[in-house]
Amino acid sequence: MKKLVPFKKDIAFDTNIAEINSISLEHEITNHEESLIAGKFIVSGDYKMTDTSTHLDNFEYELPFNINIDKKYNIDNAEIDISDFYYEIINNRILSVNIELSVDNVEEVVMEREEIIEELEKAPEIIEEIPEIPEEVQTIENNEPREGINVKSLFDGLDEDEAYTVYKIHIVTENDTVESIALDYEVTKEDLDKYNNLSEVKIGDKIIIPANEN
């Protein structure tokens, strides 16, 4: 799957900006492992301080960025590239750059039953939510230009209508049966069977309860 990650950054110049004569954008990836893609954008070029000036001044800014990706997604084979770039001069002192980074070949990791239980047991009072990767990711604007660009996790700030898979864990007690558990959580036996071995359910067993989509 391919996802587009937008970035926005306002660069404050020390002098007046009347016109950008030329501008270029490069990027370097400094870290690409597990759930983190880190690197920097290099924005450079030359500009005029006044409309009538014939002199061109050079500029170059490095804008660090970090993309945090949920560990349920594999980015080992991800390909990172710039898909779009545009800029705007604001109040003759600010160069606002908008960059769209494409992250291709992101693979969803299918979790085993034991892995789901292990994740849920880290926070037993919290329902684990495993979202789909959203089509677009919102950025966090940083008011300190020297600190570069920070980006939300790919799974922050999802709308209510985004698709989720939700799991709970039920600990089997003395009077429990597969049928009674399914009835209590308003799911079908077939739903339970997708995540559990129901051939022999014993007291103390942990049963994964998937979401009720109704």
One Martini backbone bead per residue (centre of mass of N, CA, C, O) as a GRO file, in nm:
protein
  214
    1MET     BB    1   0.100   0.034   0.014
    2LYS     BB    2   0.008   0.385  -0.031
    3LYS     BB    3   0.124   0.690   0.128
    4LEU     BB    4   0.046   1.030   0.221
    5VAL     BB    5   0.264   1.288   0.365
    6PRO     BB    6   0.213   1.591   0.507
    7PHE     BB    7   0.391   1.909   0.501
    8LYS     BB    8   0.448   2.203   0.717
    9LYS     BB    9   0.656   2.509   0.678
   10ASP     BB   10   0.789   2.794   0.846
   11ILE     BB   11   1.030   3.026   0.719
   12ALA     BB   12   1.245   3.250   0.872
   13PHE     BB   13   1.374   3.540   0.766
   14ASP     BB   14   1.613   3.806   0.806
   15THR     BB   15   1.489   3.907   0.542
   16ASN     BB   16   1.360   4.020   0.274
   17ILE     BB   17   1.095   3.894   0.043
   18ALA     BB   18   1.021   3.941  -0.294
   19GLU     BB   19   1.178   3.694  -0.453
   20ILE     BB   20   1.189   3.381  -0.601
   21ASN     BB   21   1.418   3.253  -0.825
   22SER     BB   22   1.508   2.980  -0.670
   23ILE     BB   23   1.420   2.624  -0.604
   24SER     BB   24   1.496   2.341  -0.384
   25LEU     BB   25   1.447   1.976  -0.315
   26GLU     BB   26   1.563   1.764  -0.057
   27HIS     BB   27   1.633   1.423   0.075
   28GLU     BB   28   1.701   1.250   0.393
   29ILE     BB   29   1.761   0.930   0.532
   30THR     BB   30   1.855   0.838   0.875
   31ASN     BB   31   1.592   0.652   0.950
   32HIS     BB   32   1.488   0.287   0.889
   33GLU     BB   33   1.303   0.142   1.146
   34GLU     BB   34   1.048  -0.023   1.229
   35SER     BB   35   0.852   0.273   1.341
   36LEU     BB   36   1.080   0.464   1.192
   37ILE     BB   37   1.099   0.776   1.005
   38ALA     BB   38   1.397   0.958   0.936
   39GLY     BB   39   1.489   1.309   0.855
   40LYS     BB   40   1.552   1.549   0.580
   41PHE     BB   41   1.504   1.863   0.453
   42ILE     BB   42   1.633   2.055   0.162
   43VAL     BB   43   1.619   2.403   0.132
   44SER     BB   44   1.700   2.584  -0.173
   45GLY     BB   45   1.843   2.906  -0.302
   46ASP     BB   46   1.718   3.220  -0.443
   47TYR     BB   47   1.685   3.586  -0.381
   48LYS     BB   48   1.496   3.885  -0.344
   49MET     BB   49   1.462   4.172  -0.142
   50THR     BB   50   1.376   4.332  -0.403
   51ASP     BB   51   1.224   4.420  -0.696
   52THR     BB   52   1.492   4.598  -0.802
   53SER     BB   53   1.687   4.388  -0.762
   54THR     BB   54   2.002   4.220  -0.887
   55HIS     BB   55   2.049   4.071  -0.631
   56LEU     BB   56   2.143   3.749  -0.503
   57ASP     BB   57   2.035   3.541  -0.241
   58ASN     BB   58   2.114   3.282  -0.040
   59PHE     BB   59   1.960   2.959   0.060
   60GLU     BB   60   1.946   2.723   0.354
   61TYR     BB   61   1.738   2.449   0.478
   62GLU     BB   62   1.684   2.233   0.755
   63LEU     BB   63   1.418   1.972   0.790
   64PRO     BB   64   1.325   1.783   1.023
   65PHE     BB   65   1.188   1.439   1.047
   66ASN     BB   66   0.907   1.235   1.183
   67ILE     BB   67   0.779   0.895   1.146
   68ASN     BB   68   0.520   0.729   1.311
   69ILE     BB   69   0.461   0.376   1.316
   70ASP     BB   70   0.280   0.127   1.359
   71LYS     BB   71   0.377  -0.199   1.454
   72LYS     BB   72   0.151  -0.332   1.257
   73TYR     BB   73   0.366  -0.218   1.050
   74ASN     BB   74   0.569  -0.276   0.766
   75ILE     BB   75   0.887  -0.089   0.662
   76ASP     BB   76   1.128  -0.244   0.530
   77ASN     BB   77   1.012  -0.187   0.209
   78ALA     BB   78   0.998   0.104   0.207
   79GLU     BB   79   0.925   0.389  -0.004
   80ILE     BB   80   1.082   0.713  -0.021
   81ASP     BB   81   0.919   1.017  -0.147
   82ILE     BB   82   0.861   1.296  -0.346
   83SER     BB   83   0.538   1.416  -0.479
   84ASP     BB   84   0.528   1.721  -0.353
   85PHE     BB   85   0.582   2.092  -0.416
   86TYR     BB   86   0.525   2.403  -0.237
   87TYR     BB   87   0.505   2.773  -0.218
   88GLU     BB   88   0.501   3.072   0.012
   89ILE     BB   89   0.480   3.415   0.060
   90ILE     BB   90   0.484   3.580   0.387
   91ASN     BB   91   0.519   3.904   0.462
   92ASN     BB   92   0.824   3.909   0.337
   93ARG     BB   93   0.948   3.668   0.570
   94ILE     BB   94   0.788   3.403   0.481
   95LEU     BB   95   0.847   3.057   0.406
   96SER     BB   96   0.604   2.844   0.281
   97VAL     BB   97   0.610   2.492   0.302
   98ASN     BB   98   0.493   2.215   0.090
   99ILE     BB   99   0.501   1.861   0.161
  100GLU     BB  100   0.491   1.542  -0.016
  101LEU     BB  101   0.511   1.221   0.116
  102SER     BB  102   0.592   0.900   0.004
  103VAL     BB  103   0.470   0.572   0.122
  104ASP     BB  104   0.577   0.267   0.012
  105ASN     BB  105   0.528  -0.060   0.091
  106VAL     BB  106   0.316  -0.104   0.312
  107GLU     BB  107   0.273  -0.359   0.565
  108GLU     BB  108   0.053  -0.567   0.705
  109VAL     BB  109   0.037  -0.718   1.018
  110VAL     BB  110  -0.036  -1.038   1.121
  111MET     BB  111  -0.174  -1.134   1.411
  112GLU     BB  112  -0.145  -1.339   1.655
  113ARG     BB  113  -0.308  -1.453   1.922
  114GLU     BB  114  -0.069  -1.414   2.127
  115GLU     BB  115  -0.013  -1.115   2.049
  116ILE     BB  116  -0.283  -0.996   2.129
  117ILE     BB  117  -0.275  -1.077   2.426
  118GLU     BB  118  -0.009  -0.932   2.497
  119GLU     BB  119  -0.110  -0.645   2.430
  120LEU     BB  120  -0.361  -0.640   2.624
  121GLU     BB  121  -0.201  -0.702   2.898
  122LYS     BB  122  -0.059  -0.422   2.923
  123ALA     BB  123  -0.382  -0.306   2.913
  124PRO     BB  124  -0.664  -0.441   3.051
  125GLU     BB  125  -0.858  -0.165   3.044
  126ILE     BB  126  -0.796  -0.162   2.734
  127ILE     BB  127  -0.899  -0.128   2.418
  128GLU     BB  128  -0.790  -0.257   2.136
  129GLU     BB  129  -0.678  -0.065   1.848
  130ILE     BB  130  -0.686  -0.144   1.486
  131PRO     BB  131  -0.611   0.050   1.232
  132GLU     BB  132  -0.628   0.184   0.951
  133ILE     BB  133  -0.470   0.351   0.718
  134PRO     BB  134  -0.489   0.657   0.645
  135GLU     BB  135  -0.501   0.859   0.371
  136GLU     BB  136  -0.432   1.089   0.578
  137VAL     BB  137  -0.187   1.301   0.743
  138GLN     BB  138  -0.147   1.497   1.002
  139THR     BB  139   0.019   1.778   1.110
  140ILE     BB  140   0.265   1.928   1.322
  141GLU     BB  141   0.321   2.238   1.409
  142ASN     BB  142   0.629   2.416   1.446
  143ASN     BB  143   0.745   2.716   1.604
  144GLU     BB  144   1.041   2.587   1.577
  145PRO     BB  145   1.251   2.577   1.315
  146ARG     BB  146   1.509   2.429   1.436
  147GLU     BB  147   1.329   2.152   1.497
  148GLY     BB  148   1.139   2.119   1.274
  149ILE     BB  149   0.947   1.834   1.188
  150ASN     BB  150   0.640   1.711   1.311
  151VAL     BB  151   0.468   1.393   1.331
  152LYS     BB  152   0.220   1.209   1.352
  153SER     BB  153   0.089   0.943   1.392
  154LEU     BB  154  -0.084   0.740   1.168
  155PHE     BB  155  -0.316   0.705   1.429
  156ASP     BB  156  -0.400   0.991   1.474
  157GLY     BB  157  -0.702   1.153   1.458
  158LEU     BB  158  -0.942   0.984   1.396
  159ASP     BB  159  -1.228   0.931   1.277
  160GLU     BB  160  -1.527   0.779   1.359
  161ASP     BB  161  -1.546   0.638   1.055
  162GLU     BB  162  -1.323   0.466   1.104
  163ALA     BB  163  -1.168   0.165   1.079
  164TYR     BB  164  -1.200  -0.107   1.318
  165THR     BB  165  -1.035  -0.335   1.537
  166VAL     BB  166  -1.177  -0.506   1.819
  167TYR     BB  167  -1.059  -0.616   2.145
  168LYS     BB  168  -1.111  -0.880   2.385
  169ILE     BB  169  -1.082  -1.037   2.710
  170HIS     BB  170  -1.179  -1.365   2.827
  171ILE     BB  171  -1.222  -1.531   3.130
  172VAL     BB  172  -1.274  -1.842   3.213
  173THR     BB  173  -1.534  -1.986   3.390
  174GLU     BB  174  -1.718  -2.229   3.532
  175ASN     BB  175  -2.008  -2.148   3.361
  176ASP     BB  176  -1.880  -2.147   3.091
  177THR     BB  177  -1.955  -2.110   2.745
  178VAL     BB  178  -1.949  -2.052   2.423
  179GLU     BB  179  -2.244  -1.957   2.410
  180SER     BB  180  -2.240  -1.757   2.654
  181ILE     BB  181  -2.016  -1.576   2.550
  182ALA     BB  182  -2.148  -1.491   2.285
  183LEU     BB  183  -2.399  -1.369   2.422
  184ASP     BB  184  -2.263  -1.155   2.607
  185TYR     BB  185  -2.106  -1.018   2.334
  186GLU     BB  186  -2.269  -1.037   2.067
  187VAL     BB  187  -2.163  -1.302   1.921
  188THR     BB  188  -2.040  -1.548   1.731
  189LYS     BB  189  -1.899  -1.853   1.707
  190GLU     BB  190  -1.748  -1.789   1.444
  191ASP     BB  191  -1.596  -1.544   1.551
  192LEU     BB  192  -1.439  -1.696   1.774
  193ASP     BB  193  -1.303  -1.911   1.582
  194LYS     BB  194  -1.101  -1.711   1.440
  195TYR     BB  195  -0.926  -1.668   1.742
  196ASN     BB  196  -0.997  -1.966   1.848
  197ASN     BB  197  -0.977  -2.264   2.039
  198LEU     BB  198  -1.289  -2.457   2.084
  199SER     BB  199  -1.244  -2.766   2.152
  200GLU     BB  200  -1.111  -2.672   2.453
  201VAL     BB  201  -1.265  -2.526   2.727
  202LYS     BB  202  -1.117  -2.369   3.009
  203ILE     BB  203  -1.045  -2.272   3.300
  204GLY     BB  204  -0.859  -1.967   3.233
  205ASP     BB  205  -0.904  -1.906   2.962
  206LYS     BB  206  -0.835  -1.708   2.671
  207ILE     BB  207  -1.072  -1.501   2.505
  208ILE     BB  208  -1.121  -1.366   2.201
  209ILE     BB  209  -1.304  -1.060   2.134
  210PRO     BB  210  -1.458  -0.936   1.888
  211ALA     BB  211  -1.620  -0.724   1.714
  212ASN     BB  212  -1.931  -0.568   1.700
  213GLU     BB  213  -2.071  -0.449   1.394
  214ASN     BB  214  -2.374  -0.361   1.492
   0.00000   0.00000   0.00000
